[in-house]
mmCIF file of C-alpha atoms in Angstrom:
data_model
loop_
_atom_site.group_PDB
_atom_site.id
_atom_site.type_symbol
_atom_site.label_atom_id
_atom_site.label_comp_id
_atom_site.label_asym_id
_atom_site.label_seq_id
_atom_site.Cartn_x
_atom_site.Cartn_y
_atom_site.Cartn_z
ATOM 1 C CA MET C 1 31.673 -13.925 211.406
ATOM 2 C CA ILE C 2 31.583 -12.670 214.989
ATOM 3 C CA PRO C 3 34.109 -9.857 215.566
ATOM 4 C CA ILE C 4 35.915 -9.948 218.889
ATOM 5 C CA LYS C 5 36.654 -6.616 220.503
ATOM 6 C CA VAL C 6 38.985 -6.184 223.436
ATOM 7 C CA ALA C 7 37.878 -3.152 225.397
ATOM 8 C CA GLY C 8 39.631 0.022 224.316
ATOM 9 C CA THR C 9 41.540 -1.376 221.325
ATOM 10 C CA THR C 10 41.340 -1.290 217.552
ATOM 11 C CA ALA C 11 43.450 -3.159 214.972
ATOM 12 C CA GLY C 12 47.132 -2.561 215.552
ATOM 13 C CA GLU C 13 46.703 -0.609 218.791
ATOM 14 C CA PRO C 14 48.290 -1.884 222.026
ATOM 15 C CA ARG C 15 46.305 -4.343 224.079
ATOM 16 C CA ASN C 16 46.797 -6.434 227.160
ATOM 17 C CA ALA C 17 47.144 -9.944 225.748
ATOM 18 C CA ALA C 18 46.544 -11.575 229.132
ATOM 19 C CA THR C 19 43.235 -9.697 229.467
ATOM 20 C CA ALA C 20 42.296 -10.761 225.950
ATOM 21 C CA ALA C 21 43.098 -14.405 226.724
ATOM 22 C CA LEU C 22 40.871 -14.274 229.816
ATOM 23 C CA GLN C 23 38.059 -12.927 227.649
ATOM 24 C CA TYR C 24 38.403 -15.867 225.228
ATOM 25 C CA LEU C 25 38.210 -18.300 228.156
ATOM 26 C CA GLN C 26 34.724 -17.081 229.085
ATOM 27 C CA PRO C 27 31.684 -19.333 228.415
ATOM 28 C CA GLY C 28 30.651 -19.397 224.772
ATOM 29 C CA ALA C 29 28.835 -21.240 222.001
ATOM 30 C CA LEU C 30 31.072 -24.328 221.837
ATOM 31 C CA ASN C 31 32.173 -27.074 224.191
ATOM 32 C CA LEU C 32 35.565 -28.563 223.297
ATOM 33 C CA THR C 33 36.539 -31.414 225.602
ATOM 34 C CA ALA C 34 40.228 -31.089 224.633
ATOM 35 C CA LEU C 35 42.338 -28.671 222.624
ATOM 36 C CA PRO C 36 43.850 -29.891 219.340
ATOM 37 C CA PRO C 37 47.585 -30.075 218.581
ATOM 38 C CA LEU C 38 49.237 -26.670 218.105
ATOM 39 C CA SER C 39 51.661 -25.739 215.316
ATOM 40 C CA LEU C 40 53.668 -22.577 214.716
ATOM 41 C CA TYR C 41 53.838 -20.820 211.347
ATOM 42 C CA ILE C 42 56.400 -18.044 210.770
ATOM 43 C CA HIS C 43 56.134 -15.859 207.676
ATOM 44 C CA PHE C 44 59.138 -14.307 205.907
ATOM 45 C CA PRO C 45 57.556 -11.919 203.405
ATOM 46 C CA TRP C 46 60.303 -11.075 200.889
ATOM 47 C CA CYS C 47 61.301 -12.708 197.616
ATOM 48 C CA VAL C 48 63.705 -11.814 194.809
ATOM 49 C CA ARG C 49 60.897 -11.459 192.268
ATOM 50 C CA LYS C 50 57.142 -11.922 192.477
ATOM 51 C CA CYS C 51 56.005 -14.834 190.293
ATOM 52 C CA PRO C 52 53.057 -14.064 187.963
ATOM 53 C CA TYR C 53 50.918 -16.904 189.382
ATOM 54 C CA CYS C 54 51.602 -16.160 193.073
ATOM 55 C CA ASP C 55 48.855 -14.836 195.355
ATOM 56 C CA PHE C 56 50.787 -15.323 198.612
ATOM 57 C CA ASN C 57 51.800 -12.398 200.794
ATOM 58 C CA SER C 58 55.207 -11.869 199.189
ATOM 59 C CA HIS C 59 57.008 -8.627 198.389
ATOM 60 C CA GLU C 60 59.933 -8.077 196.026
ATOM 61 C CA ALA C 61 63.098 -7.242 197.931
ATOM 62 C CA LYS C 62 64.402 -3.811 196.998
ATOM 63 C CA GLY C 63 67.852 -3.114 198.389
ATOM 64 C CA GLU C 64 69.061 -4.564 201.663
ATOM 65 C CA LEU C 65 66.465 -6.452 203.673
ATOM 66 C CA PRO C 66 65.657 -5.107 207.152
ATOM 67 C CA GLU C 67 66.320 -8.579 208.528
ATOM 68 C CA GLN C 68 67.160 -7.661 212.116
ATOM 69 C CA ALA C 69 64.265 -5.198 212.433
ATOM 70 C CA TYR C 70 61.902 -7.832 211.048
ATOM 71 C CA LEU C 71 63.174 -10.525 213.411
ATOM 72 C CA ASP C 72 62.780 -8.074 216.300
ATOM 73 C CA ALA C 73 59.139 -7.599 215.268
ATOM 74 C CA VAL C 74 58.574 -11.347 214.947
ATOM 75 C CA ARG C 75 59.871 -11.867 218.477
ATOM 76 C CA LEU C 76 57.568 -9.100 219.746
ATOM 77 C CA ASP C 77 54.651 -10.720 217.903
ATOM 78 C CA LEU C 78 55.429 -14.061 219.506
ATOM 79 C CA GLU C 79 55.828 -12.571 222.984
ATOM 80 C CA GLN C 80 52.517 -10.719 222.669
ATOM 81 C CA SER C 81 50.766 -13.938 221.569
ATOM 82 C CA LEU C 82 51.966 -16.121 224.440
ATOM 83 C CA PRO C 83 48.946 -15.579 226.752
ATOM 84 C CA LEU C 84 46.714 -17.095 224.040
ATOM 85 C CA ILE C 85 48.611 -20.391 224.111
ATOM 86 C CA TRP C 86 49.933 -20.676 227.694
ATOM 87 C CA GLY C 87 50.887 -24.228 228.614
ATOM 88 C CA ARG C 88 50.508 -25.641 225.106
ATOM 89 C CA LYS C 89 53.344 -27.491 223.381
ATOM 90 C CA ILE C 90 54.349 -26.753 219.774
ATOM 91 C CA HIS C 91 54.312 -29.937 217.669
ATOM 92 C CA THR C 92 55.566 -28.542 214.339
ATOM 93 C CA VAL C 93 57.133 -25.331 213.013
ATOM 94 C CA PHE C 94 56.906 -24.099 209.419
ATOM 95 C CA ILE C 95 58.898 -21.118 208.104
ATOM 96 C CA GLY C 96 57.234 -19.989 204.897
ATOM 97 C CA GLY C 97 57.148 -17.029 202.549
ATOM 98 C CA GLY C 98 58.075 -15.312 200.388
ATOM 99 C CA THR C 99 61.495 -16.861 200.263
ATOM 100 C CA PRO C 100 62.770 -17.694 203.762
ATOM 101 C CA SER C 101 66.046 -18.932 202.264
ATOM 102 C CA LEU C 102 66.932 -15.263 201.642
ATOM 103 C CA MET C 103 67.457 -15.077 205.405
ATOM 104 C CA SER C 104 71.056 -15.133 206.586
ATOM 105 C CA ALA C 105 72.322 -18.173 208.496
ATOM 106 C CA ALA C 106 72.737 -15.974 211.570
ATOM 107 C CA GLY C 107 69.198 -14.617 211.161
ATOM 108 C CA LEU C 108 67.672 -18.090 210.986
ATOM 109 C CA ASP C 109 69.706 -19.169 214.008
ATOM 110 C CA ARG C 110 68.462 -16.142 215.960
ATOM 111 C CA LEU C 111 64.856 -16.833 214.900
ATOM 112 C CA LEU C 112 64.870 -20.454 216.065
ATOM 113 C CA SER C 113 66.688 -19.484 219.267
ATOM 114 C CA ASP C 114 63.887 -17.014 220.007
ATOM 115 C CA VAL C 115 61.289 -19.721 219.335
ATOM 116 C CA ARG C 116 63.009 -22.188 221.686
ATOM 117 C CA THR C 117 63.404 -19.529 224.369
ATOM 118 C CA LEU C 118 59.724 -18.572 224.340
ATOM 119 C CA LEU C 119 57.906 -21.808 223.494
ATOM 120 C CA PRO C 120 57.985 -25.454 224.619
ATOM 121 C CA LEU C 121 58.789 -27.503 221.511
ATOM 122 C CA GLU C 122 57.917 -31.169 221.322
ATOM 123 C CA ILE C 123 60.969 -33.438 221.307
ATOM 124 C CA ASN C 124 61.816 -34.159 217.654
ATOM 125 C CA ALA C 125 59.401 -31.450 216.476
ATOM 126 C CA GLU C 126 59.224 -31.202 212.692
ATOM 127 C CA ILE C 127 60.805 -27.853 211.694
ATOM 128 C CA THR C 128 60.305 -27.102 207.997
ATOM 129 C CA MET C 129 61.731 -24.236 205.972
ATOM 130 C CA GLU C 130 60.732 -23.263 202.442
ATOM 131 C CA ALA C 131 63.563 -22.642 199.994
ATOM 132 C CA ASN C 132 63.949 -21.347 196.441
ATOM 133 C CA PRO C 133 66.514 -23.101 194.184
ATOM 134 C CA GLY C 134 67.765 -19.674 193.072
ATOM 135 C CA THR C 135 68.998 -18.972 196.620
ATOM 136 C CA PHE C 136 70.818 -22.256 197.377
ATOM 137 C CA GLU C 137 74.260 -22.018 198.960
ATOM 138 C CA ILE C 138 75.423 -25.312 200.427
ATOM 139 C CA GLU C 139 77.206 -23.797 203.426
ATOM 140 C CA LYS C 140 74.213 -21.651 204.335
ATOM 141 C CA PHE C 141 71.914 -24.658 204.185
ATOM 142 C CA ARG C 142 74.247 -26.645 206.411
ATOM 143 C CA HIS C 143 73.983 -23.783 208.896
ATOM 144 C CA TYR C 144 70.180 -23.892 208.600
ATOM 145 C CA ARG C 145 70.299 -27.602 209.439
ATOM 146 C CA ASP C 146 72.652 -27.037 212.353
ATOM 147 C CA SER C 147 70.304 -24.332 213.700
ATOM 148 C CA GLY C 148 67.481 -26.861 213.923
ATOM 149 C CA VAL C 149 65.724 -27.015 210.531
ATOM 150 C CA ASN C 150 65.134 -30.724 209.928
ATOM 151 C CA ARG C 151 62.910 -30.598 206.857
ATOM 152 C CA LEU C 152 63.291 -28.563 203.675
ATOM 153 C CA SER C 153 60.502 -27.723 201.209
ATOM 154 C CA ILE C 154 61.944 -26.725 197.830
ATOM 155 C CA GLY C 155 59.936 -24.779 195.246
ATOM 156 C CA ILE C 156 61.213 -26.512 192.104
ATOM 157 C CA GLN C 157 57.933 -26.122 190.093
ATOM 158 C CA SER C 158 59.537 -27.635 186.959
ATOM 159 C CA PHE C 159 62.800 -29.064 185.643
ATOM 160 C CA ASN C 160 62.080 -27.561 182.202
ATOM 161 C CA GLY C 161 63.886 -24.260 181.546
ATOM 162 C CA GLU C 162 61.201 -22.836 179.262
ATOM 163 C CA HIS C 163 58.456 -23.589 181.743
ATOM 164 C CA LEU C 164 60.487 -22.010 184.544
ATOM 165 C CA LYS C 165 60.783 -18.855 182.441
ATOM 166 C CA SER C 166 57.036 -18.807 181.753
ATOM 167 C CA LEU C 167 56.403 -19.114 185.511
ATOM 168 C CA GLY C 168 58.729 -16.185 186.252
ATOM 169 C CA ARG C 169 61.046 -18.296 188.403
ATOM 170 C CA ILE C 170 64.517 -16.931 189.163
ATOM 171 C CA HIS C 171 66.207 -20.338 188.725
ATOM 172 C CA ASP C 172 66.863 -22.434 185.634
ATOM 173 C CA GLU C 173 66.845 -26.195 185.153
ATOM 174 C CA ARG C 174 70.519 -26.578 186.185
ATOM 175 C CA GLU C 175 69.883 -24.729 189.461
ATOM 176 C CA ALA C 176 66.784 -26.851 190.053
ATOM 177 C CA LEU C 177 68.816 -30.059 189.777
ATOM 178 C CA ARG C 178 71.640 -28.646 191.901
ATOM 179 C CA ALA C 179 69.181 -27.590 194.614
ATOM 180 C CA VAL C 180 67.799 -31.114 194.878
ATOM 181 C CA GLU C 181 71.320 -32.565 194.978
ATOM 182 C CA ILE C 182 72.224 -30.197 197.849
ATOM 183 C CA ALA C 183 69.012 -31.100 199.671
ATOM 184 C CA THR C 184 69.662 -34.852 199.397
ATOM 185 C CA SER C 185 73.206 -34.436 200.719
ATOM 186 C CA THR C 186 72.278 -32.017 203.533
ATOM 187 C CA PHE C 187 68.808 -33.011 204.768
ATOM 188 C CA GLU C 188 67.423 -36.423 205.570
ATOM 189 C CA ASN C 189 63.847 -35.167 205.140
ATOM 190 C CA PHE C 190 62.691 -32.857 202.358
ATOM 191 C CA ASN C 191 59.804 -32.047 200.029
ATOM 192 C CA LEU C 192 59.822 -31.023 196.373
ATOM 193 C CA ASP C 193 57.087 -28.724 195.040
ATOM 194 C CA LEU C 194 56.159 -29.275 191.392
ATOM 195 C CA MET C 195 53.401 -27.759 189.274
ATOM 196 C CA TYR C 196 51.639 -29.181 186.227
ATOM 197 C CA ALA C 197 49.222 -27.956 183.535
ATOM 198 C CA LEU C 198 51.785 -25.210 182.904
ATOM 199 C CA PRO C 199 51.663 -22.818 179.931
ATOM 200 C CA SER C 200 52.035 -24.893 176.704
ATOM 201 C CA GLN C 201 53.061 -27.991 178.704
ATOM 202 C CA THR C 202 52.542 -31.383 177.048
ATOM 203 C CA LEU C 203 51.712 -34.638 178.805
ATOM 204 C CA ALA C 204 55.192 -35.964 178.005
ATOM 205 C CA GLN C 205 56.820 -32.875 179.547
ATOM 206 C CA ALA C 206 54.748 -33.199 182.707
ATOM 207 C CA GLU C 207 55.729 -36.867 182.951
ATOM 208 C CA HIS C 208 59.414 -35.961 182.519
ATOM 209 C CA ASP C 209 59.172 -33.510 185.449
ATOM 210 C CA ILE C 210 57.622 -36.166 187.698
ATOM 211 C CA LYS C 211 60.141 -38.839 186.758
ATOM 212 C CA THR C 212 63.060 -36.434 187.189
ATOM 213 C CA ALA C 213 61.833 -35.646 190.696
ATOM 214 C CA LEU C 214 61.367 -39.355 191.495
ATOM 215 C CA SER C 215 64.927 -40.106 190.375
ATOM 216 C CA PHE C 216 66.048 -38.377 193.602
ATOM 217 C CA ALA C 217 63.665 -40.504 195.738
ATOM 218 C CA PRO C 218 62.330 -37.504 197.693
ATOM 219 C CA PRO C 219 60.505 -38.430 200.923
ATOM 220 C CA HIS C 220 57.629 -36.121 199.924
ATOM 221 C CA LEU C 221 56.287 -34.553 196.734
ATOM 222 C CA SER C 222 53.689 -31.779 196.487
ATOM 223 C CA LEU C 223 52.123 -31.668 193.019
ATOM 224 C CA TYR C 224 49.962 -28.642 192.262
ATOM 225 C CA HIS C 225 47.730 -27.925 189.300
ATOM 226 C CA LEU C 226 48.491 -24.376 188.098
ATOM 227 C CA THR C 227 45.473 -22.158 188.751
ATOM 228 C CA MET C 228 44.748 -18.566 187.786
ATOM 229 C CA GLU C 229 44.372 -16.885 191.158
ATOM 230 C CA PRO C 230 42.652 -13.461 191.433
ATOM 231 C CA ASN C 231 44.867 -10.376 191.671
ATOM 232 C CA THR C 232 47.853 -12.031 189.995
ATOM 233 C CA VAL C 233 49.591 -11.178 186.712
ATOM 234 C CA PHE C 234 48.363 -14.452 185.193
ATOM 235 C CA ALA C 235 44.770 -13.553 186.109
ATOM 236 C CA LYS C 236 45.134 -10.277 184.240
ATOM 237 C CA TYR C 237 47.124 -11.712 181.327
ATOM 238 C CA PRO C 238 46.238 -15.420 181.122
ATOM 239 C CA PRO C 239 48.800 -17.622 179.363
ATOM 240 C CA ALA C 240 47.879 -20.440 176.976
ATOM 241 C CA LEU C 241 47.227 -23.451 179.191
ATOM 242 C CA PRO C 242 46.624 -27.143 178.401
ATOM 243 C CA ASP C 243 42.965 -27.948 177.711
ATOM 244 C CA ASP C 244 40.805 -29.798 180.234
ATOM 245 C CA ASP C 245 41.361 -33.209 178.610
ATOM 246 C CA THR C 246 45.150 -32.832 178.659
ATOM 247 C CA SER C 247 45.020 -31.595 182.235
ATOM 248 C CA ALA C 248 42.932 -34.626 183.228
ATOM 249 C CA ASP C 249 45.410 -36.915 181.446
ATOM 250 C CA MET C 250 48.201 -35.319 183.489
ATOM 251 C CA GLN C 251 46.309 -35.992 186.716
ATOM 252 C CA ASP C 252 45.815 -39.643 185.729
ATOM 253 C CA MET C 253 49.495 -39.963 184.784
ATOM 254 C CA ILE C 254 50.573 -38.507 188.125
ATOM 255 C CA ALA C 255 48.321 -40.863 190.095
ATOM 256 C CA GLU C 256 49.595 -43.932 188.214
ATOM 257 C CA THR C 257 53.273 -42.914 188.289
ATOM 258 C CA MET C 258 53.301 -41.997 191.971
ATOM 259 C CA SER C 259 51.448 -45.169 192.983
ATOM 260 C CA ALA C 260 53.867 -47.322 190.963
ATOM 261 C CA ALA C 261 56.765 -45.579 192.750
ATOM 262 C CA GLY C 262 55.312 -46.531 196.147
ATOM 263 C CA TYR C 263 54.090 -43.110 197.243
ATOM 264 C CA ASP C 264 50.908 -42.650 199.285
ATOM 265 C CA HIS C 265 48.504 -40.055 197.864
ATOM 266 C CA TYR C 266 47.358 -38.892 201.292
ATOM 267 C CA GLU C 267 46.106 -35.381 200.503
ATOM 268 C CA VAL C 268 44.762 -33.784 197.325
ATOM 269 C CA SER C 269 48.146 -32.394 196.250
ATOM 270 C CA ALA C 270 50.532 -34.394 198.457
ATOM 271 C CA TYR C 271 52.360 -37.692 197.990
ATOM 272 C CA ALA C 272 54.690 -39.263 200.530
ATOM 273 C CA GLN C 273 56.835 -42.304 201.099
ATOM 274 C CA PRO C 274 55.502 -44.463 203.972
ATOM 275 C CA GLY C 275 55.731 -42.532 207.245
ATOM 276 C CA ARG C 276 56.898 -39.328 205.543
ATOM 277 C CA GLN C 277 53.687 -37.287 205.474
ATOM 278 C CA ALA C 278 54.140 -33.593 206.282
ATOM 279 C CA ARG C 279 53.161 -33.440 209.948
ATOM 280 C CA HIS C 280 52.651 -29.663 209.861
ATOM 281 C CA ASN C 281 50.265 -29.834 206.907
ATOM 282 C CA LEU C 282 48.439 -32.830 208.386
ATOM 283 C CA ASN C 283 47.665 -30.693 211.418
ATOM 284 C CA TYR C 284 46.017 -28.132 209.110
ATOM 285 C CA TRP C 285 43.971 -30.779 207.295
ATOM 286 C CA ASN C 286 42.824 -32.309 210.600
ATOM 287 C CA PHE C 287 41.532 -28.900 211.738
ATOM 288 C CA GLY C 288 44.311 -28.532 214.279
ATOM 289 C CA ASP C 289 45.462 -25.225 215.758
ATOM 290 C CA TYR C 290 48.260 -22.984 214.542
ATOM 291 C CA LEU C 291 49.745 -19.721 215.724
ATOM 292 C CA GLY C 292 50.838 -17.627 212.741
ATOM 293 C CA ILE C 293 53.374 -14.881 213.355
ATOM 294 C CA GLY C 294 54.978 -12.458 210.916
ATOM 295 C CA ALA C 295 53.580 -10.215 208.185
ATOM 296 C CA GLY C 296 50.223 -11.443 206.885
ATOM 297 C CA ALA C 297 50.303 -14.677 208.926
ATOM 298 C CA HIS C 298 47.006 -16.313 209.916
ATOM 299 C CA SER C 299 46.183 -18.115 213.169
ATOM 300 C CA LYS C 300 43.518 -20.567 214.310
ATOM 301 C CA ILE C 301 43.479 -20.929 218.091
ATOM 302 C CA SER C 302 40.974 -23.012 220.048
ATOM 303 C CA PHE C 303 39.676 -22.305 223.536
ATOM 304 C CA PRO C 304 37.220 -24.484 225.490
ATOM 305 C CA HIS C 305 34.204 -22.489 224.269
ATOM 306 C CA ARG C 306 35.268 -20.788 221.026
ATOM 307 C CA ILE C 307 37.689 -20.916 218.091
ATOM 308 C CA LEU C 308 39.540 -17.743 217.186
ATOM 309 C CA ARG C 309 40.958 -16.693 213.812
ATOM 310 C CA GLN C 310 43.516 -13.902 213.411
ATOM 311 C CA ALA C 311 45.399 -12.205 210.560
ATOM 312 C CA ARG C 312 48.477 -9.994 210.917
ATOM 313 C CA PHE C 313 49.158 -6.817 208.922
ATOM 314 C CA LYS C 314 50.323 -7.826 205.431
ATOM 315 C CA GLN C 315 52.789 -5.083 204.545
ATOM 316 C CA PRO C 316 56.137 -5.756 206.255
ATOM 317 C CA ALA C 317 56.558 -2.114 207.313
ATOM 318 C CA SER C 318 53.016 -1.970 208.731
ATOM 319 C CA PHE C 319 53.541 -5.252 210.560
ATOM 320 C CA MET C 320 56.819 -4.093 212.109
ATOM 321 C CA GLU C 321 55.315 -0.791 213.259
ATOM 322 C CA ALA C 322 52.237 -2.504 214.716
ATOM 323 C CA ALA C 323 54.402 -5.037 216.569
ATOM 324 C CA LYS C 324 56.347 -2.171 218.142
ATOM 325 C CA ARG C 325 53.057 -0.564 219.231
ATOM 326 C CA GLY C 326 52.040 -3.806 220.919
ATOM 327 C CA ASN C 327 49.527 -5.448 218.573
ATOM 328 C CA PRO C 328 50.336 -6.641 215.013
ATOM 329 C CA VAL C 329 46.902 -8.305 214.646
ATOM 330 C CA GLN C 330 44.850 -6.542 211.961
ATOM 331 C CA GLU C 331 41.790 -8.825 211.954
ATOM 332 C CA GLU C 332 40.371 -11.113 214.610
ATOM 333 C CA HIS C 333 37.081 -12.990 214.797
ATOM 334 C CA GLU C 334 35.409 -15.975 216.385
ATOM 335 C CA ILE C 335 34.245 -18.707 214.012
ATOM 336 C CA ALA C 336 30.443 -18.698 214.088
ATOM 337 C CA ARG C 337 28.571 -21.960 214.742
ATOM 338 C CA ALA C 338 26.900 -21.638 211.341
ATOM 339 C CA ASP C 339 30.307 -21.658 209.617
ATOM 340 C CA MET C 340 31.937 -24.390 211.676
ATOM 341 C CA GLY C 341 30.898 -27.348 209.525
ATOM 342 C CA PHE C 342 32.180 -25.727 206.347
ATOM 343 C CA GLU C 343 35.471 -24.688 207.976
ATOM 344 C CA PHE C 344 36.048 -28.218 209.281
ATOM 345 C CA MET C 345 35.122 -29.948 206.012
ATOM 346 C CA LEU C 346 37.086 -27.454 203.919
ATOM 347 C CA ASN C 347 40.188 -28.938 205.538
ATOM 348 C CA THR C 348 39.421 -32.569 206.300
ATOM 349 C CA LEU C 349 37.920 -33.396 202.896
ATOM 350 C CA ARG C 350 41.377 -32.775 201.401
ATOM 351 C CA LEU C 351 42.526 -36.000 203.090
ATOM 352 C CA THR C 352 42.100 -38.819 200.579
ATOM 353 C CA GLY C 353 41.964 -41.379 203.402
ATOM 354 C CA GLY C 354 39.161 -39.489 205.125
ATOM 355 C CA PHE C 355 38.661 -38.863 208.831
ATOM 356 C CA ASP C 356 37.034 -40.406 211.903
ATOM 357 C CA PRO C 357 33.559 -38.869 212.462
ATOM 358 C CA ASN C 358 34.494 -38.405 216.138
ATOM 359 C CA LEU C 359 37.092 -35.865 215.034
ATOM 360 C CA PHE C 360 34.305 -33.434 214.134
ATOM 361 C CA GLY C 361 33.122 -33.297 217.753
ATOM 362 C CA GLU C 362 36.673 -33.129 219.130
ATOM 363 C CA ARG C 363 37.723 -30.221 216.927
ATOM 364 C CA THR C 364 34.481 -28.200 216.699
ATOM 365 C CA GLY C 365 32.814 -28.851 220.070
ATOM 366 C CA MET C 366 29.618 -29.776 218.214
ATOM 367 C CA SER C 367 27.790 -32.976 217.269
ATOM 368 C CA ILE C 368 28.297 -34.314 213.745
ATOM 369 C CA THR C 369 24.516 -34.351 213.413
ATOM 370 C CA ALA C 370 24.947 -30.596 212.843
ATOM 371 C CA ILE C 371 26.037 -31.371 209.262
ATOM 372 C CA SER C 372 23.972 -34.526 208.695
ATOM 373 C CA ARG C 373 21.856 -33.000 205.904
ATOM 374 C CA ALA C 374 24.918 -32.057 203.844
ATOM 375 C CA LEU C 375 26.534 -35.448 204.526
ATOM 376 C CA ASP C 376 23.382 -37.215 203.311
ATOM 377 C CA ALA C 377 23.324 -35.110 200.135
ATOM 378 C CA ALA C 378 27.031 -35.671 199.421
ATOM 379 C CA GLU C 379 26.645 -39.423 199.918
ATOM 380 C CA ALA C 380 23.599 -39.518 197.637
ATOM 381 C CA LYS C 381 25.656 -37.861 194.875
ATOM 382 C CA GLY C 382 28.459 -40.369 195.259
ATOM 383 C CA LEU C 383 30.943 -37.748 196.495
ATOM 384 C CA ILE C 384 31.661 -39.385 199.876
ATOM 385 C CA THR C 385 31.430 -42.765 201.544
ATOM 386 C CA ARG C 386 30.817 -43.043 205.278
ATOM 387 C CA ASP C 387 30.169 -45.330 208.173
ATOM 388 C CA PHE C 388 30.606 -45.056 211.949
ATOM 389 C CA LYS C 389 34.403 -45.162 211.660
ATOM 390 C CA LEU C 390 35.256 -43.196 208.544
ATOM 391 C CA ILE C 391 34.064 -40.407 206.269
ATOM 392 C CA ARG C 392 36.091 -40.051 203.096
ATOM 393 C CA PRO C 393 35.753 -38.460 199.665
ATOM 394 C CA THR C 394 35.282 -40.862 196.758
ATOM 395 C CA GLU C 395 37.419 -40.552 193.630
ATOM 396 C CA LEU C 396 34.567 -38.482 192.176
ATOM 397 C CA GLY C 397 34.534 -36.320 195.305
ATOM 398 C CA GLN C 398 38.269 -35.730 194.984
ATOM 399 C CA ARG C 399 37.865 -34.661 191.346
ATOM 400 C CA PHE C 400 35.087 -32.230 192.263
ATOM 401 C CA LEU C 401 36.414 -31.256 195.674
ATOM 402 C CA ASN C 402 35.358 -27.593 195.506
ATOM 403 C CA ASP C 403 31.770 -28.597 194.748
ATOM 404 C CA LEU C 404 31.837 -31.123 197.595
ATOM 405 C CA GLN C 405 33.202 -28.618 200.095
ATOM 406 C CA GLU C 406 30.653 -25.977 199.088
ATOM 407 C CA MET C 407 27.826 -28.338 200.018
ATOM 408 C CA PHE C 408 28.665 -27.633 203.665
ATOM 409 C CA LEU C 409 28.389 -23.832 203.382
ATOM 410 C CA GLY C 410 25.804 -22.620 205.900
ATOM 411 C CA GLU C 411 24.741 -26.199 206.674
ATOM 412 C CA THR C 412 25.736 -26.285 210.355
ATOM 413 C CA LYS C 413 22.726 -26.469 212.689
#
C-alpha cells in the first residue's frame, strides 16, 4: 500500500481537489492506454435494525433520520470529488445501504436530481436501489421509479418466517411475498436477494425458497451462502448451521434448479435471465472504476499512471462533519504494483465465464506475464483453464474460489 498525501492535508481536513487530481495525473508506475467504465455508488447508512449476520456499514436508526443534512453532505462529497473524474461518463448508479428505502420519495428525488445536475449519465444508465421488504409502500416505490430508479434489488433472504426471525429481519413471509408482488407490478427490472445454509435450514426448505422466488420470474437472483463474518453478532454467538454435506447439496440443488429455469450462472452468487445481468456489479467484477460517495463508501479510480482507492468516514455524523469541512475521505492510497494482480483476480475470477487475458493489461496497465507463475500453478491444480482468448475458473476453482484467489497474493512482478 502506497499512501498518497496531498500537501498540507490529513484525513478529513479541507483540500483542493483540483490540485489533488493534478497530482494523480503525474507520471507513475503504470501505463493505462484507456480508462475503464465508471460507475457511481451512493451509500445510505441507516437501517431499522442491524441484522446479526451483517458486516456492512449500517447503523440502527434512532429517532428521526437527518435525511436533509445527510443529502447535503452527499452533494458536497460529490462536488468535492468531481476533479477526480472530469469528463468521464457514469454508466451505472447503485444506491445501497443500510436500507435506502427508508429514504423519503422527496429525498430520493432530490438525490438523483443532484446526481444528474453534477454528472453526465449515460443514456439508459442502470440506476439500482436496494430495498427492504419491511419498508415497502407501493406509492413511495412508484415515486422512486418516477424519479429515475429503473432497477430494484430486494433483500428477501428467505420466504420462511422462522428463518427470517433467526436472521433478525424486520419482515415476515407475508411481507416478503407482498414486496415481490409490488416489485413485479412497479419495476420492469429487479433482483431478489436470497440466502441459503441458514440456521437449521433443510435442503427441502432451501429448495422451497428458490422455487418460490422463481415463481415470480425475477430477471435476476442473487443467492448467497450465509457466512459468519467477523465483528457480527453471529460471529460472537454462532447459530446451528447445516453441515458441509448439506450445504454442498444445497449448492448443487441451486445450480440444477436455476439452470433448468433458464438462468445464466454468470458470477459466483448471481443468476440472470438472458441479457439481465447486473451491469453495475459486472463493472466491479471486470475491475472497472467506481466513485463511492456517502458514509463508509469506497472508490476505485484509475488515472493513466496509477489506480487510487479511497474510503469515506464510516460514522454518519463524522462523514457529514468532514464533508462540511471539505474532505470526507478518511483513507486514500495508490494500489501498489505488487498487489495489482491479486486485486484484479480477486474480482475477475468471480465471473464463471472468465475474462479475456487482454483485459488484464487494459485495466492494470501491466503485462499479464506479471502473474504468469500464479496462472501456471492454478492451471496445474485444475483450478483454471486458459488459452489466448479466455481465462476462466473451472468448476473446482469456483468451489475453492478463496484458495484460487489467494494464489495471486504478492505474485505480481
